[in-house]
């Protein structure tokens, strides 16, 4: 069985996500850390759901629990990558971090980013159908940074709110599309440098191991040892997420299918657009772990 796991980032969380997930010890730990009895009810409140600290802790815990419940039914993956905060769950799934420490790190990561954002408020803007040269002109005019690179005509820009408003107007005048993301920090941009430095100090005291499978980072390509893992997880907070390169690195492992773990289908859609010969599905599409395992087996065992 040759398949890859992609762990989602924040922004698409919703009350009905992962309908099959059970209330296992990982979920209970996550709920306790968030101080909620019913995480689905909590997600129904947009104000709660969009808070950075809630979202990062919730998604990390649920993604870890989802993989923990699915893993006994399938063979080990051939490659793993995570998108933005999804890297924490990806590193844990690859054996680099223990689940309980990973959820704690998600809390510490969000705390560092929120403290940084308090003095440098910002956000993110997804831009599609704009040429590379037009994106560079937009960045030069607004001062925004390239936060995430999904493809040649699909990027996410980050920076101060006023600059984002200016960029929205310019994108629409160019005839392209843009969407303000449901986050309140300028993730993966230089405005998060203090947060990256703070998280790096936190990671110095965390127990890291070499990955058991091929693990690809947003900021440092393949992760081969504990030291590289620490550096990559801290660096990506304030540097561009090179998701297009992550997808190419995963594809190079000659996998037969891809499973997205997390809310929504954003990563699966991006994968299918870029690599249509290798099918991708999202855990959110299924009603049970058995159904997911059956789909993986039908493709990965060929």
Coordinates of C-alpha atoms in Angstrom, one line a residue:
X1 CA 0.0 0.0 0.0
X2 CA 1.6 3.3 -1.2
X3 CA -0.2 6.4 -0.1
X4 CA 0.6 9.8 1.3
X5 CA -1.0 11.8 4.2
X6 CA -1.5 15.5 4.0
X7 CA -2.6 17.3 7.2
X8 CA -4.8 20.4 6.8
X9 CA -4.2 23.9 8.1
X10 CA -6.7 26.2 9.8
X11 CA -9.5 28.2 8.2
X12 CA -11.9 25.4 7.1
X13 CA -12.9 24.1 10.5
X14 CA -16.7 23.6 10.9
X15 CA -19.0 21.8 13.4
X16 CA -19.7 18.8 11.2
X17 CA -16.1 18.1 10.3
X18 CA -14.8 14.5 10.6
X19 CA -18.2 13.1 11.4
X20 CA -16.8 9.6 12.2
X21 CA -14.2 10.7 14.8
X22 CA -14.7 9.1 18.2
X23 CA -14.1 10.7 21.6
X24 CA -10.8 8.9 22.3
X25 CA -8.1 10.0 24.9
X26 CA -6.6 12.4 22.4
X27 CA -9.9 14.2 21.8
X28 CA -10.5 14.3 25.6
X29 CA -7.1 15.8 26.2
X30 CA -7.8 18.4 23.5
X31 CA -11.2 19.2 25.0
X32 CA -9.7 19.6 28.4
X33 CA -7.0 21.9 27.2
X34 CA -9.6 24.1 25.4
X35 CA -12.0 23.9 28.4
X36 CA -15.0 22.7 26.3
X37 CA -17.3 19.7 26.8
X38 CA -18.6 19.6 23.2
X39 CA -16.1 20.8 20.6
X40 CA -18.7 20.7 17.8
X41 CA -21.0 23.1 19.7
X42 CA -18.0 25.3 20.4
X43 CA -17.2 25.4 16.6
X44 CA -20.7 26.6 15.9
X45 CA -19.7 30.0 17.5
X46 CA -17.7 31.7 14.7
X47 CA -16.0 34.0 17.2
X48 CA -14.7 31.0 19.2
X49 CA -13.8 29.0 16.1
X50 CA -11.7 31.7 14.5
X51 CA -9.6 32.5 17.5
X52 CA -6.1 31.4 16.7
X53 CA -5.4 29.7 20.0
X54 CA -8.7 27.7 19.8
X55 CA -8.2 26.7 16.1
X56 CA -4.6 25.6 16.3
X57 CA -5.2 23.5 19.4
X58 CA -8.5 22.0 18.1
X59 CA -7.2 21.1 14.7
X60 CA -4.0 19.6 16.0
X61 CA -5.9 17.4 18.5
X62 CA -8.5 16.3 16.0
X63 CA -6.1 15.5 13.3
X64 CA -4.0 13.4 15.6
X65 CA -7.0 11.6 16.9
X66 CA -8.3 11.0 13.3
X67 CA -5.0 9.4 12.3
X68 CA -4.8 7.5 15.6
X69 CA -8.2 5.9 14.9
X70 CA -7.4 5.2 11.2
X71 CA -3.8 4.0 11.5
X72 CA -4.7 0.4 12.8
X73 CA -6.7 -0.2 9.7
X74 CA -4.1 0.7 7.1
X75 CA -0.4 0.2 6.3
X76 CA 2.1 3.0 7.2
X77 CA 2.1 5.9 4.7
X78 CA 4.9 6.4 2.2
X79 CA 5.1 10.1 2.7
X80 CA 3.7 12.8 5.0
X81 CA 3.4 16.6 4.9
X82 CA 1.3 19.2 6.8
X83 CA 0.0 22.6 5.7
X84 CA 0.8 25.4 8.0
X85 CA -0.2 24.4 11.6
X86 CA -1.0 20.9 10.1
X87 CA 2.8 20.4 10.2
X88 CA 2.5 19.6 13.9
X89 CA 0.1 16.7 13.3
X90 CA 2.2 15.6 10.4
X91 CA 5.4 15.5 12.5
X92 CA 3.6 13.5 15.1
X93 CA 2.2 11.0 12.6
X94 CA 5.7 10.5 11.3
X95 CA 6.9 9.6 14.7
X96 CA 8.8 12.8 15.4
X97 CA 6.6 14.0 18.3
X98 CA 4.3 12.2 20.8
X99 CA 0.6 13.2 20.5
X100 CA 0.3 14.8 24.0
X101 CA 3.3 16.9 23.6
X102 CA 2.2 17.9 20.1
X103 CA -1.1 19.3 21.3
X104 CA 0.8 21.3 24.0
X105 CA 3.1 22.6 21.3
X106 CA 0.1 23.7 19.3
X107 CA -1.0 25.8 22.3
X108 CA 2.4 27.3 22.7
X109 CA 2.7 28.0 19.0
X110 CA -0.6 29.8 19.0
X111 CA 0.3 31.7 22.2
X112 CA 3.6 32.9 20.6
X113 CA 1.8 34.0 17.5
X114 CA -1.0 35.8 19.3
X115 CA 1.5 37.7 21.5
X116 CA 3.3 38.8 18.4
X117 CA 0.1 39.8 16.6
X118 CA -0.9 42.0 19.6
X119 CA 1.9 44.4 18.6
X120 CA 1.7 43.7 14.8
X121 CA -2.0 42.9 13.9
X122 CA -2.5 41.4 10.5
X123 CA -4.1 38.7 8.4
X124 CA -3.9 36.7 5.2
X125 CA -5.4 37.1 1.7
X126 CA -5.7 34.3 -0.8
X127 CA -5.2 35.4 -4.4
X128 CA -5.9 33.3 -7.5
X129 CA -5.6 33.8 -11.2
X130 CA -3.0 36.5 -10.9
X131 CA 0.3 36.1 -12.8
X132 CA 3.6 35.9 -10.9
X133 CA 4.7 39.3 -12.2
X134 CA 1.4 40.8 -11.2
X135 CA 1.7 39.3 -7.7
X136 CA 5.2 40.9 -7.4
X137 CA 3.8 44.3 -8.4
X138 CA 1.0 43.9 -5.9
X139 CA 3.5 43.1 -3.1
X140 CA 5.7 46.0 -4.1
X141 CA 2.8 48.4 -3.9
X142 CA 1.3 47.2 -0.7
X143 CA 4.3 45.9 1.2
X144 CA 2.7 42.5 1.8
X145 CA 4.7 39.3 2.1
X146 CA 4.3 36.0 0.3
X147 CA 2.9 33.8 3.1
X148 CA 2.0 30.6 1.2
X149 CA 2.8 29.5 -2.3
X150 CA 0.3 26.9 -3.5
X151 CA 1.1 27.2 -7.2
X152 CA 2.0 29.7 -9.9
X153 CA -1.4 31.4 -9.9
X154 CA -2.4 30.6 -6.4
X155 CA -0.8 32.4 -3.5
X156 CA -1.6 33.7 0.0
X157 CA -0.3 37.1 1.0
X158 CA 0.1 38.3 4.6
X159 CA 0.6 41.5 6.4
X160 CA -1.1 44.5 8.2
X161 CA -4.8 44.9 7.8
X162 CA -4.6 48.2 5.9
X163 CA -2.3 46.7 3.3
X164 CA -4.7 43.7 2.9
X165 CA -7.6 46.1 2.2
X166 CA -5.4 47.9 -0.4
X167 CA -4.4 44.6 -2.0
X168 CA -8.1 43.4 -2.2
X169 CA -8.9 46.6 -4.2
X170 CA -6.0 46.1 -6.5
X171 CA -6.7 42.4 -7.2
X172 CA -10.3 43.1 -8.1
X173 CA -9.1 45.8 -10.5
X174 CA -6.8 43.2 -12.2
X175 CA -9.8 41.0 -12.7
X176 CA -8.5 38.3 -10.4
X177 CA -10.0 36.6 -7.3
X178 CA -9.2 37.1 -3.7
X179 CA -10.5 35.9 -0.3
X180 CA -9.7 37.1 3.2
X181 CA -8.9 34.0 5.3
X182 CA -10.5 33.3 8.7
X183 CA -7.3 34.0 10.6
X184 CA -6.2 37.0 12.6
X185 CA -2.4 36.8 12.4
X186 CA 0.0 37.4 9.5
X187 CA 1.2 33.8 9.6
X188 CA 4.4 32.8 7.6
X189 CA 5.6 36.4 7.2
X190 CA 8.3 38.5 8.7
X191 CA 5.7 40.1 11.1
X192 CA 5.8 36.7 12.9
X193 CA 9.6 36.7 13.5
X194 CA 9.4 37.2 17.3
X195 CA 6.9 34.3 17.4
X196 CA 9.2 32.1 15.5
X197 CA 12.1 32.9 17.8
X198 CA 9.9 32.3 20.9
X199 CA 8.6 29.0 19.5
X200 CA 12.2 27.9 18.7
X201 CA 13.1 28.3 22.4
X202 CA 10.0 26.2 23.3
X203 CA 11.1 23.5 20.9
X204 CA 14.5 23.3 22.5
X205 CA 12.9 21.5 25.5
X206 CA 10.6 19.2 23.5
X207 CA 11.5 15.6 22.8
X208 CA 12.1 15.1 19.1
X209 CA 12.9 11.9 17.1
X210 CA 13.9 11.1 13.6
X211 CA 10.9 10.5 11.4
X212 CA 9.9 6.9 10.6
X213 CA 8.6 7.8 7.1
X214 CA 9.5 10.4 4.5
X215 CA 8.4 13.7 6.0
X216 CA 8.4 16.9 4.1
X217 CA 8.4 20.4 5.6
X218 CA 6.9 23.7 4.5
X219 CA 10.2 25.4 5.1
X220 CA 13.0 22.9 4.8
X221 CA 12.1 20.1 2.3
X222 CA 12.7 16.6 3.7
X223 CA 13.2 16.2 7.4
X224 CA 15.7 13.5 8.3
X225 CA 16.6 14.1 11.9
X226 CA 15.4 15.7 15.2
X227 CA 17.5 18.9 14.8
X228 CA 16.1 19.6 11.3
X229 CA 12.6 19.1 12.6
X230 CA 13.0 21.6 15.4
X231 CA 14.5 24.2 13.0
X232 CA 11.7 23.7 10.4
X233 CA 8.8 23.9 12.8
X234 CA 10.1 27.2 14.1
X235 CA 11.1 28.7 10.8
X236 CA 7.8 28.2 9.0
X237 CA 6.0 30.5 11.4
X238 CA 7.8 33.5 9.8
X239 CA 8.8 32.3 6.3
X240 CA 6.9 31.3 3.2
X241 CA 5.1 28.0 3.2
X242 CA 6.3 26.3 -0.1
X243 CA 3.3 24.0 -0.5
X244 CA 3.8 23.6 -4.2
X245 CA 7.3 22.1 -3.5
X246 CA 5.8 19.9 -0.7
X247 CA 3.4 18.4 -3.3
X248 CA 6.2 17.8 -5.7
X249 CA 8.3 16.2 -3.1
X250 CA 5.4 13.9 -2.1
X251 CA 4.7 13.0 -5.7
X252 CA 8.3 12.0 -6.2
X253 CA 7.8 9.2 -3.7
X254 CA 5.7 7.4 -6.4
X255 CA 2.6 7.2 -4.2
X256 CA -0.6 5.8 -5.7
X257 CA -3.1 8.0 -3.8
X258 CA -3.3 10.8 -1.2
X259 CA -5.5 11.3 1.9
X260 CA -6.1 14.7 3.5
X261 CA -6.7 14.6 7.2
X262 CA -8.5 17.6 8.7
X263 CA -11.4 19.8 7.9
X264 CA -12.7 20.4 4.4
X265 CA -11.1 19.3 1.1
X266 CA -8.8 22.2 0.2
X267 CA -5.6 20.1 0.1
X268 CA -7.2 17.3 -1.8
X269 CA -8.6 19.7 -4.4
X270 CA -5.1 21.4 -4.8
X271 CA -3.5 18.0 -5.2
X272 CA -6.1 16.8 -7.8
X273 CA -5.5 20.0 -9.8
X274 CA -1.8 19.6 -9.8
X275 CA -1.4 15.8 -10.0
X276 CA -4.6 14.5 -11.6
X277 CA -3.2 11.0 -12.3
X278 CA -2.9 10.3 -8.5
X279 CA -6.3 10.6 -6.8
X280 CA -6.7 12.5 -3.5
X281 CA -9.6 12.4 -1.1
X282 CA -10.3 14.1 2.2
X283 CA -11.3 12.4 5.5
X284 CA -14.2 14.8 5.6
X285 CA -15.7 13.0 2.6
X286 CA -16.3 9.7 4.6
X287 CA -18.6 8.5 7.3
X288 CA -16.3 5.9 8.9
X289 CA -12.6 4.9 9.3
X290 CA -13.5 1.6 7.6
X291 CA -14.7 3.5 4.5
X292 CA -11.5 5.5 4.4
X293 CA -9.4 2.3 4.7
X294 CA -11.4 0.7 1.9
X295 CA -10.8 3.6 -0.4
X296 CA -7.0 3.6 0.4
X297 CA -6.8 -0.1 -0.2
X298 CA -8.6 0.2 -3.6
X299 CA -6.1 2.6 -4.9
X300 CA -2.9 2.2 -2.9
X301 CA -2.7 -1.6 -3.3
X302 CA -2.8 -1.5 -7.2

